[in-house]
Coordinates of C-alpha atoms in Angstrom, one line a residue:
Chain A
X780 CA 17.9 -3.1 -15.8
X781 CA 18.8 0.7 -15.5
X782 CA 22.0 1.4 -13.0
X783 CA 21.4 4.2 -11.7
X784 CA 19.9 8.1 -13.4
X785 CA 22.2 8.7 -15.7
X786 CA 20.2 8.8 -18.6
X787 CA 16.7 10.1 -17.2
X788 CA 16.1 13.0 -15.5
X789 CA 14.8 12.7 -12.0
X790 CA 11.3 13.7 -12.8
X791 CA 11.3 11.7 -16.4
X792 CA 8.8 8.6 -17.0
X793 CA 10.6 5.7 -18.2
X794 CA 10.8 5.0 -22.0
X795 CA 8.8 3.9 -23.8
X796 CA 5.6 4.5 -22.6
X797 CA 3.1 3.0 -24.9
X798 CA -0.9 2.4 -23.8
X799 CA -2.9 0.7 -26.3
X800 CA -6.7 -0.7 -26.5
X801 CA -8.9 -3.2 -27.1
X802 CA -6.0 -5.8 -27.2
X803 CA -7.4 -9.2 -26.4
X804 CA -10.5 -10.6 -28.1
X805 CA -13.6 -11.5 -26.1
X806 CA -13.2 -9.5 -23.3
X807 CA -15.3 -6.4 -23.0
X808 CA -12.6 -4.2 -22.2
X809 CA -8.6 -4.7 -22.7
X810 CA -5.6 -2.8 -22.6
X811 CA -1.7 -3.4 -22.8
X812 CA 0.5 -0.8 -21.2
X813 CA 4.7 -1.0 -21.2
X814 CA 6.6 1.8 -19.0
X815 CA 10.6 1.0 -19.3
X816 CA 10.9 -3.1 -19.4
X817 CA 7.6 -3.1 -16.9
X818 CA 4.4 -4.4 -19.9
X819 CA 0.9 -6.3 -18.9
X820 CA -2.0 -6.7 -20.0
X821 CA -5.2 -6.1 -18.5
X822 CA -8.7 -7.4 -19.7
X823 CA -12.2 -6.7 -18.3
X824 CA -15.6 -8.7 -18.3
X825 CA -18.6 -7.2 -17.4
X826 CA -21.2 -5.5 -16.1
X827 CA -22.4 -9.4 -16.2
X828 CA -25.3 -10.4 -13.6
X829 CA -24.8 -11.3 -10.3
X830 CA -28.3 -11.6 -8.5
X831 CA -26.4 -12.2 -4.7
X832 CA -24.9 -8.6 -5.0
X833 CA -27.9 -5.9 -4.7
X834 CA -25.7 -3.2 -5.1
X835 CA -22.4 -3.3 -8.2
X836 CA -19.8 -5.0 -7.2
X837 CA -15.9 -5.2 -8.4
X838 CA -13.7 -8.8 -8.4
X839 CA -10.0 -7.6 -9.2
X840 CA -7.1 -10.3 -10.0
X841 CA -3.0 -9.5 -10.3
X842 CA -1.2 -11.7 -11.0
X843 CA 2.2 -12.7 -12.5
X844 CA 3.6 -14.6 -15.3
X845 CA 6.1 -17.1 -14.1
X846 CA 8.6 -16.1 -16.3
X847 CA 7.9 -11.9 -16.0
X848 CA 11.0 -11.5 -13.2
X849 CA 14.5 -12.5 -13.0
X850 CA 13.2 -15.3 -10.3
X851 CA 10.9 -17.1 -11.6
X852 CA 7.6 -16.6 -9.8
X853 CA 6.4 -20.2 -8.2
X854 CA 3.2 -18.6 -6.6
X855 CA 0.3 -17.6 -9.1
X856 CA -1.1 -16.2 -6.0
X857 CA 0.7 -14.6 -3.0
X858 CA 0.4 -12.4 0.4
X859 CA 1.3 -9.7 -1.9
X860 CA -0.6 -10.5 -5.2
X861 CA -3.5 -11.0 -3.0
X862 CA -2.9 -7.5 -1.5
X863 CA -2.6 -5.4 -4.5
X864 CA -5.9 -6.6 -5.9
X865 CA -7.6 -5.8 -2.6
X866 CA -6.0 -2.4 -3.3
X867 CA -7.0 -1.9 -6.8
X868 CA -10.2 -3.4 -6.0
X869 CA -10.4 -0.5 -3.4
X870 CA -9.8 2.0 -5.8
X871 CA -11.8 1.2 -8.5
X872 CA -14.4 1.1 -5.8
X873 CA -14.6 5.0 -5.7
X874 CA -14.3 5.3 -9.4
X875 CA -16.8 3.7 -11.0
X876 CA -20.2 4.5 -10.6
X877 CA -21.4 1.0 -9.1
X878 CA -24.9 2.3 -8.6
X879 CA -25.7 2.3 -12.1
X880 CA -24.5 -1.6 -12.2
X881 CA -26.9 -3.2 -9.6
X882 CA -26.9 -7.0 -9.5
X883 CA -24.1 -6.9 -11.2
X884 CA -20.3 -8.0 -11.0
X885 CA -17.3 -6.3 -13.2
X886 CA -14.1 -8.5 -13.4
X887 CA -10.6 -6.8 -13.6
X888 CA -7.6 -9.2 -14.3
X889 CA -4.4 -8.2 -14.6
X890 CA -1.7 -9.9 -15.5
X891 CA 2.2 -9.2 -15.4
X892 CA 4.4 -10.2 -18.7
X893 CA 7.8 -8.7 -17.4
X894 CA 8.4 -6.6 -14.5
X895 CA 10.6 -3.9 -13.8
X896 CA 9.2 -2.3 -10.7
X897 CA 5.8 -0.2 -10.8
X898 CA 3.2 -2.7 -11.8
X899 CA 0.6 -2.2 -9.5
X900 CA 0.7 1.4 -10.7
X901 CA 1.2 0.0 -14.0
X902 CA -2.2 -1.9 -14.1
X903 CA -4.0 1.0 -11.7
X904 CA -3.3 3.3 -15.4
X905 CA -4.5 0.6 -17.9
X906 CA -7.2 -1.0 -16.1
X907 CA -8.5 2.8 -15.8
X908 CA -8.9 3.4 -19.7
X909 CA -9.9 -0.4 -20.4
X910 CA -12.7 0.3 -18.1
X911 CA -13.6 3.3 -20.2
X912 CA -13.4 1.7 -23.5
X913 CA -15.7 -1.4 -21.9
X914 CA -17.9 1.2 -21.5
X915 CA -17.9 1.3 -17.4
X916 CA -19.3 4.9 -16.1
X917 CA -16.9 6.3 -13.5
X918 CA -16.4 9.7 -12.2
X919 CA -13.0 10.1 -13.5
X920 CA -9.8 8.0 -15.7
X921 CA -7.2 7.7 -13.2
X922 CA -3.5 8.3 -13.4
X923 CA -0.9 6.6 -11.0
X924 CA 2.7 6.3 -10.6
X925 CA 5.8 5.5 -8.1
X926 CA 7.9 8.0 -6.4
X927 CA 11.0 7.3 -4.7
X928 CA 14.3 8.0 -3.3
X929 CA 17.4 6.5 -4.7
X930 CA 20.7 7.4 -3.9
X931 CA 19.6 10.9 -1.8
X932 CA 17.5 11.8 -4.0
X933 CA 13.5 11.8 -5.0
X934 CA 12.8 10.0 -8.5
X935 CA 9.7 10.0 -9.9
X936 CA 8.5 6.3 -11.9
X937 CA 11.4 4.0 -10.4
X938 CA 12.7 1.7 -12.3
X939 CA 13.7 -2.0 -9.8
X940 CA 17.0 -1.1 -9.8
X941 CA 16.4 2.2 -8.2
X942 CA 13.1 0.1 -6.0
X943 CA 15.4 -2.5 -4.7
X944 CA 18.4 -0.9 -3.9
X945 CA 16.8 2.7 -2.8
X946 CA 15.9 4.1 0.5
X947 CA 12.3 4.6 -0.1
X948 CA 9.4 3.6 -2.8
X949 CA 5.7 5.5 -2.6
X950 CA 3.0 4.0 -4.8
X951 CA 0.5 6.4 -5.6
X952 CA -2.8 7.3 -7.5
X953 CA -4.2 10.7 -7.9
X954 CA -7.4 11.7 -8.6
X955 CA -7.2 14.3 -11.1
X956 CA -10.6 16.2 -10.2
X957 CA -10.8 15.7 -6.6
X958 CA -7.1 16.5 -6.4
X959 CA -7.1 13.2 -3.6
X960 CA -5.1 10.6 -3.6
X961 CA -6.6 7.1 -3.8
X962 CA -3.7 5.1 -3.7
X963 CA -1.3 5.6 -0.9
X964 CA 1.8 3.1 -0.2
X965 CA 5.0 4.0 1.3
X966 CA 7.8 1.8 2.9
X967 CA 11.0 3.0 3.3
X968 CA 12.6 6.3 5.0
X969 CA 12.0 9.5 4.3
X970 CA 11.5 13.3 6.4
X971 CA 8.2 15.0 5.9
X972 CA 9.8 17.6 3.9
X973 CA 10.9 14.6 1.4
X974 CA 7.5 13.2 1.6
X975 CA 6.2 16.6 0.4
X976 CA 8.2 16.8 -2.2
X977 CA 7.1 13.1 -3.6
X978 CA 4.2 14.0 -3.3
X979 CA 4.2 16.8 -5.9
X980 CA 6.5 15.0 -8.0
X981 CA 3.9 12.3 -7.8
X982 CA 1.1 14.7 -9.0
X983 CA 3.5 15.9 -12.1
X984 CA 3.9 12.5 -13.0
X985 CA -0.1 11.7 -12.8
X986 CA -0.5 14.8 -14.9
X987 CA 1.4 13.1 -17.5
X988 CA 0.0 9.6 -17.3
X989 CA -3.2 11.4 -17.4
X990 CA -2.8 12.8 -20.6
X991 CA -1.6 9.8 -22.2
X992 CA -4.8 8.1 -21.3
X993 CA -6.4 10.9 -22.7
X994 CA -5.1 10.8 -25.6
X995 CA -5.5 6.6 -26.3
X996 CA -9.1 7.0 -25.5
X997 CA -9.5 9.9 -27.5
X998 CA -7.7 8.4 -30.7
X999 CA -9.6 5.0 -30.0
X1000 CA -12.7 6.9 -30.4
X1001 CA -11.8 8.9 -33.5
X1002 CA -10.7 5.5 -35.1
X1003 CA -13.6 3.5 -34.4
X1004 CA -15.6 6.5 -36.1
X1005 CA -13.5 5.9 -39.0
X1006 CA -12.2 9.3 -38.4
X1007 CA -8.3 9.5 -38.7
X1008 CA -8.7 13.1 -38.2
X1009 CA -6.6 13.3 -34.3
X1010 CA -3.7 13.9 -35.6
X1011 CA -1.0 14.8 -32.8
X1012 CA -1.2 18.4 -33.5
X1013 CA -5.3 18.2 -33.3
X1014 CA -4.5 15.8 -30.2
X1015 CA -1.9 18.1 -28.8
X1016 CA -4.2 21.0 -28.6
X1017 CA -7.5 19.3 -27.2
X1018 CA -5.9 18.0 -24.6
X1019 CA -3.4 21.1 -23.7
X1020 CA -7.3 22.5 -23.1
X1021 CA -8.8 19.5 -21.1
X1022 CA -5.5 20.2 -18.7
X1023 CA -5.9 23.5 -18.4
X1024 CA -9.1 23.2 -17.2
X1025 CA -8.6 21.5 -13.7
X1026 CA -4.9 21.1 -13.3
X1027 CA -2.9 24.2 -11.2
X1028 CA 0.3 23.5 -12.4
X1029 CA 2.9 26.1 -11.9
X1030 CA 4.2 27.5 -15.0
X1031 CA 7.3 25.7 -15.3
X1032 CA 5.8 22.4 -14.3
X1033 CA 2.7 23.1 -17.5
X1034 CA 5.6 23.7 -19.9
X1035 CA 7.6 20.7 -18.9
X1036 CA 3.8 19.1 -19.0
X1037 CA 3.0 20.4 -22.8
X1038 CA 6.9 19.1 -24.0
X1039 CA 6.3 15.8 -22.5
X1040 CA 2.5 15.2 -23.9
X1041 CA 4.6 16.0 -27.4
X1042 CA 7.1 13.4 -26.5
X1043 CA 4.3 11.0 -25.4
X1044 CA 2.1 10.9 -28.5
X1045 CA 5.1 10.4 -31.0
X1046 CA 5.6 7.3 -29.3
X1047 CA 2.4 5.9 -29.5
X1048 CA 2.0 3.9 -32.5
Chain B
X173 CA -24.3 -2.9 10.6
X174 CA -27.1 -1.5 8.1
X175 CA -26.5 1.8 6.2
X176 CA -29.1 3.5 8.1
X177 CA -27.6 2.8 11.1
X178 CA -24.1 3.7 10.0
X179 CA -25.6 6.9 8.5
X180 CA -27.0 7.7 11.9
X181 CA -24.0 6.8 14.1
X182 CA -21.8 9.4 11.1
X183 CA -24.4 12.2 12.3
X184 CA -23.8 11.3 16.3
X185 CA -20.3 11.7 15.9
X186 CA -19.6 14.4 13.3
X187 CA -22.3 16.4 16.0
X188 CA -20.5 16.0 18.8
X189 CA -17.1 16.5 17.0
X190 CA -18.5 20.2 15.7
X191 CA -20.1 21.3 19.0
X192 CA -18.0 19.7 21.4
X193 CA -14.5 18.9 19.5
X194 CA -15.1 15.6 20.9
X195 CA -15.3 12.3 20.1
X196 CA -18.3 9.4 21.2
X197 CA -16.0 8.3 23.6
X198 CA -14.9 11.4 25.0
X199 CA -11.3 11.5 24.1
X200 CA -10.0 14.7 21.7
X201 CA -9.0 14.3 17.7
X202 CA -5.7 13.9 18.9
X203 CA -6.3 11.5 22.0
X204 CA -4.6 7.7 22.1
X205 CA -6.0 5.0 23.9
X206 CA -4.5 4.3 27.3
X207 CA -2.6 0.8 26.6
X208 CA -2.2 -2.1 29.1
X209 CA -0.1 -4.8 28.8
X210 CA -0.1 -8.3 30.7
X211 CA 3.2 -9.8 30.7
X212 CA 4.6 -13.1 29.7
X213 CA 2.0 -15.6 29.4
X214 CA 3.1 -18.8 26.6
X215 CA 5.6 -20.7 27.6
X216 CA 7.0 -22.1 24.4
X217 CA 7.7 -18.6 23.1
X218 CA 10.9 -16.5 23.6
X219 CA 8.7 -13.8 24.9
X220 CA 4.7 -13.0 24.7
X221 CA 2.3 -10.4 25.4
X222 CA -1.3 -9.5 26.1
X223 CA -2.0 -5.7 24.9
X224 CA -5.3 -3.9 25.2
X225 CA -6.3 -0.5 24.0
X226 CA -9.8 0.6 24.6
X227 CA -11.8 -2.9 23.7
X228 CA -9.2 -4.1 21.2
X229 CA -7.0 -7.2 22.4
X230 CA -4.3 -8.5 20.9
X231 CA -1.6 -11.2 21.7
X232 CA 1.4 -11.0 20.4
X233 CA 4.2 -14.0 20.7
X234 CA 7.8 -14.0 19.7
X235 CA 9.4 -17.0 18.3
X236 CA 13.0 -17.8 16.3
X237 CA 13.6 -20.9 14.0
X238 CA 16.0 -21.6 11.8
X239 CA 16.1 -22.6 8.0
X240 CA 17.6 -22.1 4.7
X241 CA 17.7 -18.6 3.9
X242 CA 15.7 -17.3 0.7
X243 CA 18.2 -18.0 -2.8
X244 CA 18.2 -13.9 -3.3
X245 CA 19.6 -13.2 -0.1
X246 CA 21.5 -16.2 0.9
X247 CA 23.7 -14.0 3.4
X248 CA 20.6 -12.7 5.2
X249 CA 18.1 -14.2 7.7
X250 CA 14.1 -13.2 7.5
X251 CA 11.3 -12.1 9.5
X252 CA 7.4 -13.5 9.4
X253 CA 4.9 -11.5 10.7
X254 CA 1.4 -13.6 11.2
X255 CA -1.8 -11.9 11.7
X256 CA -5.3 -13.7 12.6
X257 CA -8.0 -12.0 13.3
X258 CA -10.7 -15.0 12.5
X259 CA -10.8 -15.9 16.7
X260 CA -13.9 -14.0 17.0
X261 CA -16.0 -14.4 14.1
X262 CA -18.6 -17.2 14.5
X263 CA -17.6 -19.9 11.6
X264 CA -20.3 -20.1 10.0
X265 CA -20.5 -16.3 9.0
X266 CA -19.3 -17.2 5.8
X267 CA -19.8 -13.5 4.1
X268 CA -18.3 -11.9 7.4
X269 CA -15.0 -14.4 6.9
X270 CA -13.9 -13.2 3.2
X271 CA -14.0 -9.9 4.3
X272 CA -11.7 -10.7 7.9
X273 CA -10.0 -12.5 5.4
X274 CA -9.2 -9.3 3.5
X275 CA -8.8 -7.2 6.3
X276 CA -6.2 -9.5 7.6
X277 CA -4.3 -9.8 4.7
X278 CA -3.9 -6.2 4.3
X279 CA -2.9 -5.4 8.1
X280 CA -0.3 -8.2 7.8
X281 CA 1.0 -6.6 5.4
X282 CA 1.1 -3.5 6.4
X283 CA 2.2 -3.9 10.3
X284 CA 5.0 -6.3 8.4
X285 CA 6.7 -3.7 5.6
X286 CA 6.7 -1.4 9.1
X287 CA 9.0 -3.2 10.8
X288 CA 11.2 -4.2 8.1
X289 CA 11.7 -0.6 7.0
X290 CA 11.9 0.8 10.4
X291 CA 15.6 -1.3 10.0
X292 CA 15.3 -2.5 13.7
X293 CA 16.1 -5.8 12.1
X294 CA 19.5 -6.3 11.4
X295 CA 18.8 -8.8 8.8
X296 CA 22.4 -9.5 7.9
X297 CA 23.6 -10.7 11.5
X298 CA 20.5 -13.2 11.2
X299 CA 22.8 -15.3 9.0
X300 CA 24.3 -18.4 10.5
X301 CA 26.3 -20.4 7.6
X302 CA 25.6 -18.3 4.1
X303 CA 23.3 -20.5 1.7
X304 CA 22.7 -22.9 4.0
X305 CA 21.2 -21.7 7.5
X306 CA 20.0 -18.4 8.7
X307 CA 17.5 -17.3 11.9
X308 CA 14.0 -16.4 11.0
X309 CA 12.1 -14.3 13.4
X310 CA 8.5 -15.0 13.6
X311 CA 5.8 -12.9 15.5
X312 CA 2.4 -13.7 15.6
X313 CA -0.3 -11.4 16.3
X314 CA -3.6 -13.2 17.7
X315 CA -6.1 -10.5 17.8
X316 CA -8.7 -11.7 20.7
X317 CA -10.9 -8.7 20.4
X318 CA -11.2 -5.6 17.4
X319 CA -12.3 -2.3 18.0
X320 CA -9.7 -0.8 15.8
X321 CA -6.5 -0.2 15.7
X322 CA -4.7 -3.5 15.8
X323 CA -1.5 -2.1 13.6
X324 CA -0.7 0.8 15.7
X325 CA -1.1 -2.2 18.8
X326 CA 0.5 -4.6 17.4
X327 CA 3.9 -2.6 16.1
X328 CA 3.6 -1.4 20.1
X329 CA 3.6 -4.7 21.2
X330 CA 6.6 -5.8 19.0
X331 CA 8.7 -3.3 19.9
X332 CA 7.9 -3.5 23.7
X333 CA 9.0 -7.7 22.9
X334 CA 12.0 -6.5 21.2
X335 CA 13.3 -4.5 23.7
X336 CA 12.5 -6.7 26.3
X337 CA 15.3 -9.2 24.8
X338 CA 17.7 -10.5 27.1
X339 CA 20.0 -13.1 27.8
X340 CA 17.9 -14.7 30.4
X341 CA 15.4 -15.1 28.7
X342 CA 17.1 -17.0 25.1
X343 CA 18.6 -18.8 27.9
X344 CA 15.6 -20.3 29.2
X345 CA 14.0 -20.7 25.6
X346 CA 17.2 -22.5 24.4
X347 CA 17.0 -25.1 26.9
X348 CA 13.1 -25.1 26.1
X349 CA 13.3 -25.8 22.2
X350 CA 15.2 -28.2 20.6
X351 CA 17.4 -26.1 18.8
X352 CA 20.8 -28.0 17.3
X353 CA 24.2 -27.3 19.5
X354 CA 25.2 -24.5 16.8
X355 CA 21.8 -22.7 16.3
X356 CA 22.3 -22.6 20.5
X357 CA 25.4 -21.3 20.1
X358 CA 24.4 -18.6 17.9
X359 CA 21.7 -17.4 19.5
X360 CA 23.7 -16.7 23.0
X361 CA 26.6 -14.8 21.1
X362 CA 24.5 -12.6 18.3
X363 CA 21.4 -12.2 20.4
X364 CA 21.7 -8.6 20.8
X365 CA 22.8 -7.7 17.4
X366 CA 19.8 -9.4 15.9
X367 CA 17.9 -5.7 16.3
X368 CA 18.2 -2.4 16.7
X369 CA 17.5 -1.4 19.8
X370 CA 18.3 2.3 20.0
X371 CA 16.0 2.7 17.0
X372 CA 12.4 4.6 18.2
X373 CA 9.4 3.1 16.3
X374 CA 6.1 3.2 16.6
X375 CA 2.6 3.2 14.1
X376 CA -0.2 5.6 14.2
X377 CA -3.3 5.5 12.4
X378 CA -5.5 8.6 11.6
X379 CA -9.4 8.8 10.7
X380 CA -10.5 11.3 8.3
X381 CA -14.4 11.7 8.5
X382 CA -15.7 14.7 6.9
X383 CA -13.0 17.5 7.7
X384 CA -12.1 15.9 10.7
X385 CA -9.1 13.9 11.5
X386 CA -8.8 11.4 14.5
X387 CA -5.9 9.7 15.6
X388 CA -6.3 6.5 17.1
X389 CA -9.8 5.2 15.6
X390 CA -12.2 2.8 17.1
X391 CA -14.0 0.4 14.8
X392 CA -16.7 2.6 14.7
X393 CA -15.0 5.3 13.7
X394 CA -13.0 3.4 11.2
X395 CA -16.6 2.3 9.9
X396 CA -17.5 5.8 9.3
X397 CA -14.4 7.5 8.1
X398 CA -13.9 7.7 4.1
X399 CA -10.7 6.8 4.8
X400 CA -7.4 5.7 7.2
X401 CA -4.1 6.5 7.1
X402 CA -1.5 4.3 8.8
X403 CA 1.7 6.2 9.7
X404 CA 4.9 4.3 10.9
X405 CA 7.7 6.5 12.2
X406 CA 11.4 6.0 13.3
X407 CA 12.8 9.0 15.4
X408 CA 12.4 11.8 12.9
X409 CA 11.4 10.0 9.9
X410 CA 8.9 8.2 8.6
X411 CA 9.5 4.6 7.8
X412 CA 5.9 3.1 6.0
X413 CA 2.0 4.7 4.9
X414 CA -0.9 3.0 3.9
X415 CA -4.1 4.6 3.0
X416 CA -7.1 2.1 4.0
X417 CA -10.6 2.1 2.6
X418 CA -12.4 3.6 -0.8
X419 CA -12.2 7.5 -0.2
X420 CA -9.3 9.6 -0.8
X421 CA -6.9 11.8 1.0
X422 CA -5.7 15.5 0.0
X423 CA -1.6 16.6 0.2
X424 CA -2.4 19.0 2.5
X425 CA -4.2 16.3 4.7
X426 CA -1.5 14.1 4.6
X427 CA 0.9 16.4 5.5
X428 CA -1.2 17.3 8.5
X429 CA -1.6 14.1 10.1
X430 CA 2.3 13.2 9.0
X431 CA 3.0 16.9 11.2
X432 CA 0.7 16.2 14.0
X433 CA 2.1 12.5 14.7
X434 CA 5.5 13.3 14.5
X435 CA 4.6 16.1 17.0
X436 CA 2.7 13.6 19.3
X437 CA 5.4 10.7 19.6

């Protein structure tokens, strides 16, 4: 566990930050994702029939290893797993085109190896591009992250040092195109003004997750057409374009942006 | 309620919201409910209440107990909040129940992280012997009839039960339940620090349909928004936000209703 900021900036993503695909065999769709010391796994089954539902429909379950906390976890299912699948449920509800998928059921399940605060935003990022690589049509990949305050001040991606002992924690997942947010959680106590100023860090943060899915999905597809061509500089530059194109960051914000996407794909391996 | 049906009910409403600024029932975007509240009405409960806004009816009781406290905060009692909105939902609606079963997971939830945040809990003076016994605070929230907005009800109710706390009346429930001699004694000398009573809280929950945005939403309205925000506030700040339902919500929306309530309290 981190103590405290004093190796990470307040608007940094915890390292590493690794996303990969297509991780567990059989499924239709997997992914593993670790941000800091939080890592899951997420694996999806369908479109597979299901005459009782007429129109698509989504089944989403969380749920944590007993060994993935400091305390171990004696409920596989909980008030709170329970909720967060209702909420990603609800999400992926407006993201993937369920009209194309009548009579038909897609299975999310996400599961927790170690936690370190974050993971329903975690699983929110992964299930999104294992969805993608399944095959799923949506209407856009979808980024999400945390914002806080710790200590005074507003952190973006806390770690659960800075969730349990801070003032306030704010869930969060943006949709890039309709510049909406889907996701919206928020205990703790802030002003409006420090709201508003979550908020946009929680959009810069998105930006970045967004990317990084970008950029998995893209080499995914350039390695299953036996194409090692995406190099990071090739990478760098497609999707510096693809963010261009919807994203109104303010100058200093795109820079900080373009560094970080460099940062990001040297990690991946 | 068919989507034909809802479609139509959408049109009613976003109609009479453009020409009139008004909703179906005749309240502004801004208007609450009038609430009513019946007073004391279970006996085996430190305190109880009937609360009604518009058609939705809730109970809400009040009760202590005491037990071990949780191993990762053995200095510090808890807090249970209950919610069951299955009352009016005929049994054998099985497709109905999973949903009500959702529904009440989520608002549980949600009306729960309010009060804990709001700190009017003083969960360390709920500790009795550290490790070994601590006062859990239970409040249970029957809802008897929903046409929306049972947080925003039920965090009214709690609070009006709260401050209502007095020591006539853990008099009378002490000599009702069969507490031990020390769990009696602790609840006549730390009664009053158990919460904060100075602190202001309260819950509001805002409807956006189309453009518009509509503060305290009835079922109906809740059925044809694309989405709810849920907005609990102590004094100046805000204390806990949930956004209900599949569509999304812009910044500049949320700062909006996030102005307009703190305005409004």
């Amino acid at each position: 566990m981190n103590e405290g900021r004093s190796f990470r900036n307040p608007d940094a993503l915890r390292k590493p930050i690794y996303l990969k695909l297509d991780v567990i065999p059989g499924t239709d769709g997997s992914a593993y994702f670790e941000i800091g010391h939080t890592k899951l796994f997420v694996s999806i089954h369908g479109p597979n029939v299901d005459r009782a539902s007429p129109v698509g429909k989504i089944n989403c379950v969380y749920s944590m290893a007993p060994y993935s906390s400091e305390e171990r976890i004696k409920k596989k299912v909980n008030r709170r797993s329970q909720e967060i699948s209702l909420k990603i449920k609800q999400v992926f509800e407006n993201i993937i085109l369920l009209e194309k998928y009548p009579n038909s059921l897609i299975s999310i399940s996400v599961y927790i190896i170690s936690s370190d605060a974050g993971t329903r935003v975690a699983a929110i990022t992964a299930i999104s591009v294992a969805l993608a690589h399944a095959g799923i049509r949506m209407n856009s990949l979808l980024p999400a992250i945390s914002v806080g305050k710790y200590s005074g001040k507003i952190l973006l991606d806390l770690d659960k040092f800075e969730d349990m002992l801070g003032e306030a924690d704010m869930p969060l997942c943006y949709h890039p195109k309709k510049k909406e947010y889907l996701l919206l959680q928020f205990d703790g106590q802030m002003t409006i003004e420090e709201i508003e100023k979550s908020l946009r860090l929680a959009r810069y943060g998105c930006i970045m997750i967004y990317v990084l899915q970008q950029y998995v999905l893209l080499k995914k597809f350039y390695e299953e057409m036996g194409d090692s061509s995406i190099t990071p500089p090739i990478a760098k530059q497609l999707l510096e374009k693809s963010l261009r194109e919807f994203i109104d960051a303010a100058d200093s914000e795109e820079k900080s942006i373009i560094e970080t996407i460099e940062s990001i794909i040297k990690t991946q391996k | 309620m068919n989507q034909e049906l809802k479609g139509q009910n959408k049109k009613y409403l976003l109609e009479k919201l453009t020409l009139e600024e008004r909703r179906l029932d005749g309240r502004a975007l801004f208007e609450k409910r009038k609430i009513i509240v019946e007073e004391n009405i279970i006996q085996s409960c430190l305190d109880s209440i009937i609360v009604q806004a518009g058609k939705t009816k809730l109970i809400i009781a009040l009760t202590f107990e005491f037990s071990e406290p949780y191993s990762n905060s053995p200095r510090m009692g808890s807090m249970t909040t209950n919610l069951d909105l299955s009352f009016f939902v005929p049994i054998t609606d099985f497709s109905k129940k999973k949903d009500i079963q959702e529904k009440e997971l989520e608002l549980t939830r949600v009306i729960d992280r309010g009060i804990r945040h709001s700190n009017i809990v003083n969960f360390q003076e709920l500790c009795v012997i550290p490790e070994q016994k601590c006062l859990n605070i239970l409040f249970d929230v029957t809802c008897l009839s929903d046409d929306g907005g049972i947080i925003d009800l039920s965090i009214y109710a709690i609070n009006k039960l709260i401050l209502r706390i007095n020591s006539e009346k853990i008099k009378k429930y002490i000599d009702l339940i069969s507490f031990l001699p020390d769990e009696k004694e602790f609840l006549l000398n730390n009664y009053d620090k158990i919460f904060n009573k100075e602190i202001i809280f309260g819950s509001n929950t805002v409807a956006k349909v189309d453009s518009f945005l509509m503060l305290d939403p009835t079922s109906s309205e809740e059925a044809d928004a694309d989405c709810l925000l849920s907005v609990s506030t102590t004094n100046d700040m805000i204390c806990s936000m949930q956004k209900f339902g599949v569509g999304g919500i812009s910044e500049k929306e949320i700062l909006t209703i996030l102005n307009k309530i703190l305005e409004n309290k």
